Structures are given as structure tokens and as C-alpha cells.
Tab-separated table of C-alpha atoms in Angstrom:
chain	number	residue	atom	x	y	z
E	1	UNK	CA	-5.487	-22.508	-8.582
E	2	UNK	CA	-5.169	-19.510	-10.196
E	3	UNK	CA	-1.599	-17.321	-9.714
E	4	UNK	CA	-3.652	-14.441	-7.376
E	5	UNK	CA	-4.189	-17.362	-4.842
E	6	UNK	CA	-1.116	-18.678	-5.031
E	7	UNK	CA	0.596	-15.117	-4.414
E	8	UNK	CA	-2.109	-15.064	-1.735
E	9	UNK	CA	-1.181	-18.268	0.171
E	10	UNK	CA	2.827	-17.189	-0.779
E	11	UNK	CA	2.536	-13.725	1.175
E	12	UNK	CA	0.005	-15.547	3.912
E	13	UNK	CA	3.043	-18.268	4.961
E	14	UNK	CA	5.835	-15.369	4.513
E	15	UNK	CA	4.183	-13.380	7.008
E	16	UNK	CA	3.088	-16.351	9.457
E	17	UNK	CA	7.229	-16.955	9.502
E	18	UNK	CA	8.559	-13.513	9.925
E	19	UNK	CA	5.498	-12.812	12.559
E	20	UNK	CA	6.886	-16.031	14.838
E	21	UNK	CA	10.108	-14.124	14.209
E	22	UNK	CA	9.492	-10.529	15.867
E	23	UNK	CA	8.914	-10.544	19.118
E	24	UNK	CA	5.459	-10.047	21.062
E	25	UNK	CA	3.212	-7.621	20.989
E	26	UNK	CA	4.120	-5.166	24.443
E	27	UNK	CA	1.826	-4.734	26.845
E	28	UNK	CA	-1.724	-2.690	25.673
E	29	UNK	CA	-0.944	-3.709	21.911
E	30	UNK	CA	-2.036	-6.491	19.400
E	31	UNK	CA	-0.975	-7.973	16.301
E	32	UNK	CA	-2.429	-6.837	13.333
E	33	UNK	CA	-2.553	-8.591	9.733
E	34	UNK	CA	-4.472	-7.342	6.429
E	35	UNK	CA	-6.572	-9.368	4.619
E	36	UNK	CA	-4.003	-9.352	2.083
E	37	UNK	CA	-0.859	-10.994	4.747
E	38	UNK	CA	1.221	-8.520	2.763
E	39	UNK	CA	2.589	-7.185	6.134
E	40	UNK	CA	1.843	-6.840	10.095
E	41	UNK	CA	2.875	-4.203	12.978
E	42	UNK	CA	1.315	-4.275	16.173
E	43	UNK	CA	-1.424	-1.265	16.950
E	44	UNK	CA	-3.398	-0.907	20.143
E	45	UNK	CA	-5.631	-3.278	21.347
E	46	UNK	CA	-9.002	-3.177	20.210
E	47	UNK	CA	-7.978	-1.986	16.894
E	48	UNK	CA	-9.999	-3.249	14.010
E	49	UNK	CA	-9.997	-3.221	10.179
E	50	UNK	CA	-13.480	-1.280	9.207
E	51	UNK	CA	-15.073	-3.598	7.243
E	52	UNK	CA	-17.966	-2.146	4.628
E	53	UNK	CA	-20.800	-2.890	7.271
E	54	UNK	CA	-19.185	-1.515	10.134
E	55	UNK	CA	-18.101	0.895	8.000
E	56	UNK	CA	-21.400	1.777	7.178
E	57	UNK	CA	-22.844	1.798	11.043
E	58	UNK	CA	-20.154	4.305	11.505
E	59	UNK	CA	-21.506	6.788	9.568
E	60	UNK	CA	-24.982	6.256	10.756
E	61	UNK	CA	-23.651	7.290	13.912
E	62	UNK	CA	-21.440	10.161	13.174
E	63	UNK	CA	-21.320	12.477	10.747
E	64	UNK	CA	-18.944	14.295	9.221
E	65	UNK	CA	-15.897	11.850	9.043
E	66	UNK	CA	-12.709	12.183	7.653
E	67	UNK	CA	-12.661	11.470	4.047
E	68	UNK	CA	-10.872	8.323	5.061
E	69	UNK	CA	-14.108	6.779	5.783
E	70	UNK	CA	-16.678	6.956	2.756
E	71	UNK	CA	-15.502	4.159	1.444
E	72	UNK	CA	-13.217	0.724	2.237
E	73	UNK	CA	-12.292	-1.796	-0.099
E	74	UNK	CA	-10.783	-4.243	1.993
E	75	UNK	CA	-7.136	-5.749	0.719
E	76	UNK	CA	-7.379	-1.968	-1.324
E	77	UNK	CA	-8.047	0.702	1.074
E	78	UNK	CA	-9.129	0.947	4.602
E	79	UNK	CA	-9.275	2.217	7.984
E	80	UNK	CA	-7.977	0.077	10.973
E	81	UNK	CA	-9.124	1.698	14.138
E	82	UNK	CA	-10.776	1.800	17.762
E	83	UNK	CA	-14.175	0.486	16.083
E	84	UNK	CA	-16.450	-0.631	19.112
E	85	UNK	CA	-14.983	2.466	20.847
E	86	UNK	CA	-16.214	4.848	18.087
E	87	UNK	CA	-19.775	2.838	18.082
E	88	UNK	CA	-19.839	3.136	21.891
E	89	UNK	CA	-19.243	7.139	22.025
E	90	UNK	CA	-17.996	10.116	20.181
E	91	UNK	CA	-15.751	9.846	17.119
E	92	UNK	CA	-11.947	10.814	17.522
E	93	UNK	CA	-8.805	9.964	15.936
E	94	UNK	CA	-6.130	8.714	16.294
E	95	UNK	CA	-6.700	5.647	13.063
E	96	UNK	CA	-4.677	4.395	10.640
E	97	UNK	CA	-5.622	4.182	7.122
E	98	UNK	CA	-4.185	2.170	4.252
E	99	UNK	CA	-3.587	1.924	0.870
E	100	UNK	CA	-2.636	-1.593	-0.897
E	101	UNK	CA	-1.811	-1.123	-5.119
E	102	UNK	CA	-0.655	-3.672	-7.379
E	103	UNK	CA	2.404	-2.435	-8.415
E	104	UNK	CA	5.328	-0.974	-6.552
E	105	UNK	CA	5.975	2.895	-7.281
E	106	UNK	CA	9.207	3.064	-9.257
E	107	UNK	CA	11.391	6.200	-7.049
E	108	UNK	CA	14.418	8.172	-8.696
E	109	UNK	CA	16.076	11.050	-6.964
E	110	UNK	CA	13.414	13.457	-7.591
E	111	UNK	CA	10.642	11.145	-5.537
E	112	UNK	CA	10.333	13.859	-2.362
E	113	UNK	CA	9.352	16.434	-5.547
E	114	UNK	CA	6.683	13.563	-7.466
E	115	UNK	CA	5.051	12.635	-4.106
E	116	UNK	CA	4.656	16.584	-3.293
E	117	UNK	CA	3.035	17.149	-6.504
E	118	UNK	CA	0.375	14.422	-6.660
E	119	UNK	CA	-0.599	16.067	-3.062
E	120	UNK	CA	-1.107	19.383	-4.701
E	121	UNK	CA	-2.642	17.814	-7.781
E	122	UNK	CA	-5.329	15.981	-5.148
E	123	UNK	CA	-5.798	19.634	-3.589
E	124	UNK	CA	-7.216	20.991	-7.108
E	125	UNK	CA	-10.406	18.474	-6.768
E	126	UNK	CA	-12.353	20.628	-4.031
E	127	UNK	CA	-11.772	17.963	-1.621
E	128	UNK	CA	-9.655	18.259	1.920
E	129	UNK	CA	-6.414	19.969	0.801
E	130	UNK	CA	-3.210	18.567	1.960
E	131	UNK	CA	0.589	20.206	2.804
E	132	UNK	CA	2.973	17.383	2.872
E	133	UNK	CA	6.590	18.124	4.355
E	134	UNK	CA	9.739	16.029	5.593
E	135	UNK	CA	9.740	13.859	2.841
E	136	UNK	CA	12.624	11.553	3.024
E	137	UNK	CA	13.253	7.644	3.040
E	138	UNK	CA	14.066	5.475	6.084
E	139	UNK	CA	15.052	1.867	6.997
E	140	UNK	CA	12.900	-0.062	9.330
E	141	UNK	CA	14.626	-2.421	11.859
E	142	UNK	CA	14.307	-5.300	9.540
E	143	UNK	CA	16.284	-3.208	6.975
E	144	UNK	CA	13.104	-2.905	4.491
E	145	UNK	CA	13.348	0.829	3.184
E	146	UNK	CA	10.523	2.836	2.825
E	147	UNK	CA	9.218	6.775	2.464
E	148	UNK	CA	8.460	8.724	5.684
E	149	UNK	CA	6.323	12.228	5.252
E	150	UNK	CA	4.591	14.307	7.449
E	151	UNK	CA	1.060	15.850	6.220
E	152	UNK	CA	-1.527	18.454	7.321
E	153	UNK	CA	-4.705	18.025	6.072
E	154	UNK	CA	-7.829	20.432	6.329
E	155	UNK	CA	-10.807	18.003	5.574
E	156	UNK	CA	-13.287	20.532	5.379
E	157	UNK	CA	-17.175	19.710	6.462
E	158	UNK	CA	-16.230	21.809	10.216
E	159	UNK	CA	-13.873	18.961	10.755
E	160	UNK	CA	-10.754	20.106	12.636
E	161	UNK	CA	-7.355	19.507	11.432
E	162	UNK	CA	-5.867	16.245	10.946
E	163	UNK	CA	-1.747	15.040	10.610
E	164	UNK	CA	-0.426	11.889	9.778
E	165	UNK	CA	2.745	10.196	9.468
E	166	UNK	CA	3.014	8.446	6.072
E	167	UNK	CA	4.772	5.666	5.569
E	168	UNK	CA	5.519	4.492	1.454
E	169	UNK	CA	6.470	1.165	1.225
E	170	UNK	CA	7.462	-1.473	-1.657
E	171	UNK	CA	6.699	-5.358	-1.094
E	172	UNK	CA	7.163	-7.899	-3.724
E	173	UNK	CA	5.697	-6.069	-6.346
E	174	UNK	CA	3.273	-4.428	-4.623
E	175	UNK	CA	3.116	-0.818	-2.973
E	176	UNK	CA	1.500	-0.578	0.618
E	177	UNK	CA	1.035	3.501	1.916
E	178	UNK	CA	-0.087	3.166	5.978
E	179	UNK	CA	-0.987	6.738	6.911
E	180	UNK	CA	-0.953	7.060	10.977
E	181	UNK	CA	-3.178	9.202	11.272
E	182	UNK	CA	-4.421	12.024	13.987
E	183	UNK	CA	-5.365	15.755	15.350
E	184	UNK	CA	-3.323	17.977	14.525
E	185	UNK	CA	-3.832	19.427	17.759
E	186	UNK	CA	-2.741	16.027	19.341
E	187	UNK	CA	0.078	15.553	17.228
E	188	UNK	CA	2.907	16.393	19.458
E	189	UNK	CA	1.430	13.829	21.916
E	190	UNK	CA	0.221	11.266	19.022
E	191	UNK	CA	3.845	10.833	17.183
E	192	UNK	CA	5.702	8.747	19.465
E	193	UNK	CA	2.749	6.537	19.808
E	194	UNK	CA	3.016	6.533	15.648
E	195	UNK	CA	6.569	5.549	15.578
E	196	UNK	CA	6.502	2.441	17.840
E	197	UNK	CA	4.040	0.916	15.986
E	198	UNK	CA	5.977	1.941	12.710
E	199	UNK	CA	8.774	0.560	14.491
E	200	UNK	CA	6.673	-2.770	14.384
E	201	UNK	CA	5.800	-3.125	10.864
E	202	UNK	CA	7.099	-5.951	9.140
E	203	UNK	CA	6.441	-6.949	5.464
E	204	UNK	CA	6.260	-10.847	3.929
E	205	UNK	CA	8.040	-9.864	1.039
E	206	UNK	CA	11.107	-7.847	0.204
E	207	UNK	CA	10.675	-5.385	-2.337
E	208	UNK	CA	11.303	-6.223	-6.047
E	209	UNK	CA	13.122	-2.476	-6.697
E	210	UNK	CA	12.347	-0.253	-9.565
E	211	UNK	CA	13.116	-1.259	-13.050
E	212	UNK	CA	16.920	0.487	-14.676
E	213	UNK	CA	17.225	1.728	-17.919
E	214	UNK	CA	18.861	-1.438	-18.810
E	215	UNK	CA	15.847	-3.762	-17.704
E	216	UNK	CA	13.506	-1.278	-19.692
E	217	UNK	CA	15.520	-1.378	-22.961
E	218	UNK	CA	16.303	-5.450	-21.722
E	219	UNK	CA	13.012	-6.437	-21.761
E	220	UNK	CA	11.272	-5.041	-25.373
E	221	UNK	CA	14.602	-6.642	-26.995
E	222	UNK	CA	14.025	-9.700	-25.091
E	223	UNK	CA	10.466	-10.325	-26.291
E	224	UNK	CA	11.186	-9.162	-29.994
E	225	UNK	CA	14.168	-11.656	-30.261
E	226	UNK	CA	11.403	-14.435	-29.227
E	227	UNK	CA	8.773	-13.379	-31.559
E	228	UNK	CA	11.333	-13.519	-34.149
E	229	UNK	CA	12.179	-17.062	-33.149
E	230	UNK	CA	8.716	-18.074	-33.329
E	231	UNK	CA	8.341	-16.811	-36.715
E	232	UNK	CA	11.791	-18.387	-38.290
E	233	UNK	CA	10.142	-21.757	-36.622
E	234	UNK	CA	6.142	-21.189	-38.182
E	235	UNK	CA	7.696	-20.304	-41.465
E	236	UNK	CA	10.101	-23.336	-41.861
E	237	UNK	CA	7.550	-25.289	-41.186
E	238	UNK	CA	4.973	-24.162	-43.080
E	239	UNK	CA	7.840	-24.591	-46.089
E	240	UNK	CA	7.934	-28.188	-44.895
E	241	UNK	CA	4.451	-28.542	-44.591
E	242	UNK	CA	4.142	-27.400	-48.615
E	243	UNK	CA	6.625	-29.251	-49.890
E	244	UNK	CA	4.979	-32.911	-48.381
E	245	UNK	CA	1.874	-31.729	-49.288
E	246	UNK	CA	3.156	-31.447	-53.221
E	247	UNK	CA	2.759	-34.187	-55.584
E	248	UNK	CA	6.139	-36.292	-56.478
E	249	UNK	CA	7.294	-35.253	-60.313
């Protein structure tokens, strides 16, 4: 059993136990858990995680989408969403869309100005072009802290304009981004909607924190002073080994 199943299983039992902690699901909503287990908040019922083929019968059906959906990688990036309602009639938001990564984002006091810029850097591509606002950091009921944004998005393709709540969040070494996700002309009517189900989310694991200057500097010393064990060790006995190996005068 290799350690990516065991981190697996780890996350899948850590949410099971903090999901029979949180109360049920109110009326109209369901549970939701990733692939992954790394967390779970309660969206409306009928929601579903796009997987690649209904991903794919999606965009048979309608075209343009958002950018959201040319592509899931589920456990990596995806779109959770009213799926048999889309397949049944026209396409509309709201959705949510989310972003697992492996490691969590390390933020200092200048994170509102680093997740700004990597929106502008994404507008330079020719893609949808972002404006991201109200960046600050929150504590959910469970006392996990995470980063809150607001941003506009013009996705190009005729599409009309979309806004989403973004929500930033470190887990065990991991980084989870959920982006709630709507028109921008339903947006007044959209957010509250947004923040119960934000008020939901839950994670398995608590976040690991960014590394200090100490743990950087900590850590190189750390694994030089081992090496340098290792070698004292080889070398006295490979003197050892020599010196039985050599005939008695």
C-alpha cells in the first residue's frame, strides 16, 4: 500500500467523522464529497461532480461554456453542478468549480497583492480576463481559515458575464480553491445562496501552515548534519574494512 492510498483512506475516515459531526443537510440541499474526501459542504440537491463523459455530453449539447468546462480532471479540477438539469434544457449557472493541488500555498502579508497578480498574469493569455476584488481571509465555523475574493470574469465566446465567490483554502498539505460561481447579473440574488453553502464546508484535515524562516534554514542544516553522519560512519568502516582485509606482519 503505497503512501497516496494511505493519505487517501486517512482523509476518507477524517471526513466520514467530522461529516457525522455537522449537522444535516437543510431542507432542498445534499451532502457533497470529492473524490479526493479532502472536504464536504452541502450544495443543492441534484448537484453533481461532471465527470469526463458527462462532461463531454455537455458540450455536445451546448456550446459556448464557460471555460470551466473544457476540461475535468477529477480529484484535480472540476465542475459540481445541476448536471441532468443542464442535459434536460438550456445551460445556466449558478456551478461551482474546483481546484485540488498538492501542496498548500505558503501566504505572507502581501497574499491579497500575489493572488491579484496571478489574475492579471492569467488575463495576458487571450483567454476570459478576470478583475478580482475584496481579497481578505476568513474563519469558517469550524475555525479552519481560509481566503475569500470576489471576481468578475468576461469569458468571451458571446458569453455574458460571470462572478464568483472564491474561497482559498489549506488542508493537510494540500490547497483546495472552490469558486461559487454565477451571472453576474444574478449575483446580488446568487450570494447568499453562496455563503450558506460556504458556511457548510468542512475539511478532513487541518492545515499544515506555511513553512518560517526558521523551518527553511532548519531543514537544509538538518539533512546536511545527516549526510555528514553517514559519511563519518561509511568511512570508518571502510578503514575497518582495510585494515582486516591486510595481511598480519
Amino acid at each position: 500500500m503505497n503512501r497516496a492510498l494511505i493519505a487517501l483512506l486517512g482523509a476518507a475516515l477524517a471526513t466520514t467523522a467530522t461529516a457525522q459531526d455537522s449537522p444535516p443537510p437543510a431542507p432542498g440541499m445534499e451532502r457533497f464529497f470529492p473524490a479526493t474526501r479532502a472536504f464536504h459542504l452541502d450544495v443543492p440537491a441534484g448537484w453533481r461532480q461532471l465527470a469526463p463523459g458527462a462532461l463531454k455530453d455537455l458540450q455536445q449539447r451546448h456550446r459556448p461554456l464557460p471555460a470551466e468546462f473544457s476540461h475535468t480532471e477529477p480529484g484535480m479540477f472540476y465542475v459540481v453542478g445541476p448536471l441532468e438539469q443542464w442535459l434536460a434544457g438550456p445551460f445556466a449557472p449558478p456551478f461551482l468549480y474546483v481546484v485540488e493541488q498538492d501542496q498548500e500555498w505558503f501566504t505572507d502579508a502581501d497574499f491579497a497583492e500575489r493572488i491579484a497578480a496571478s489574475w492579471r498574469e492569467r488575463n495576458r493569455d487571450g483567454g476570459p480576463t478576470h478583475t478580482v476584488t475584496a481579497i481578505q481571509k476568513e474563519k469558517l465555523a469550524g475555525g479552519h481559515e481560509v481566503i475569500t475574493a470576489i471576481r468578475t470574469t468576461l469569458p468571451g465566446n458571446d458569453l455574458p458575464p460571470l462572478q464568483s465567490l472564491d474561497v482559498h483554502a489549506p488542508t493537510g498539505g494540500r490547497q483546495v480553491s472552490l469558486a461559487f460561481t454565477t451571472a453576474a447579473a444574478n449575483w446580488e440574488r446568487d450570494l447568499p445562496e453562496f455563503r450558506k453553502m460556504l458556511a457548510t464546508l468542512t475539511f478532513a484535515r487541518r492545515a499544515k501552515g506555511g513553512q518560517t524562516l526558521s523551518d527553511r534554514l532548519w531543514t537544509p542544516l538538518l539533512v546536511g548534519g545527516l549526510v555528514g553522519l553517514v559519511l563519518v560512519v561509511l568511512y570508518r568502516w571502510n578503514r575497518r574494512s582495510v585494515g582486516a582485509a591486510d595481511p598480519p606482519q
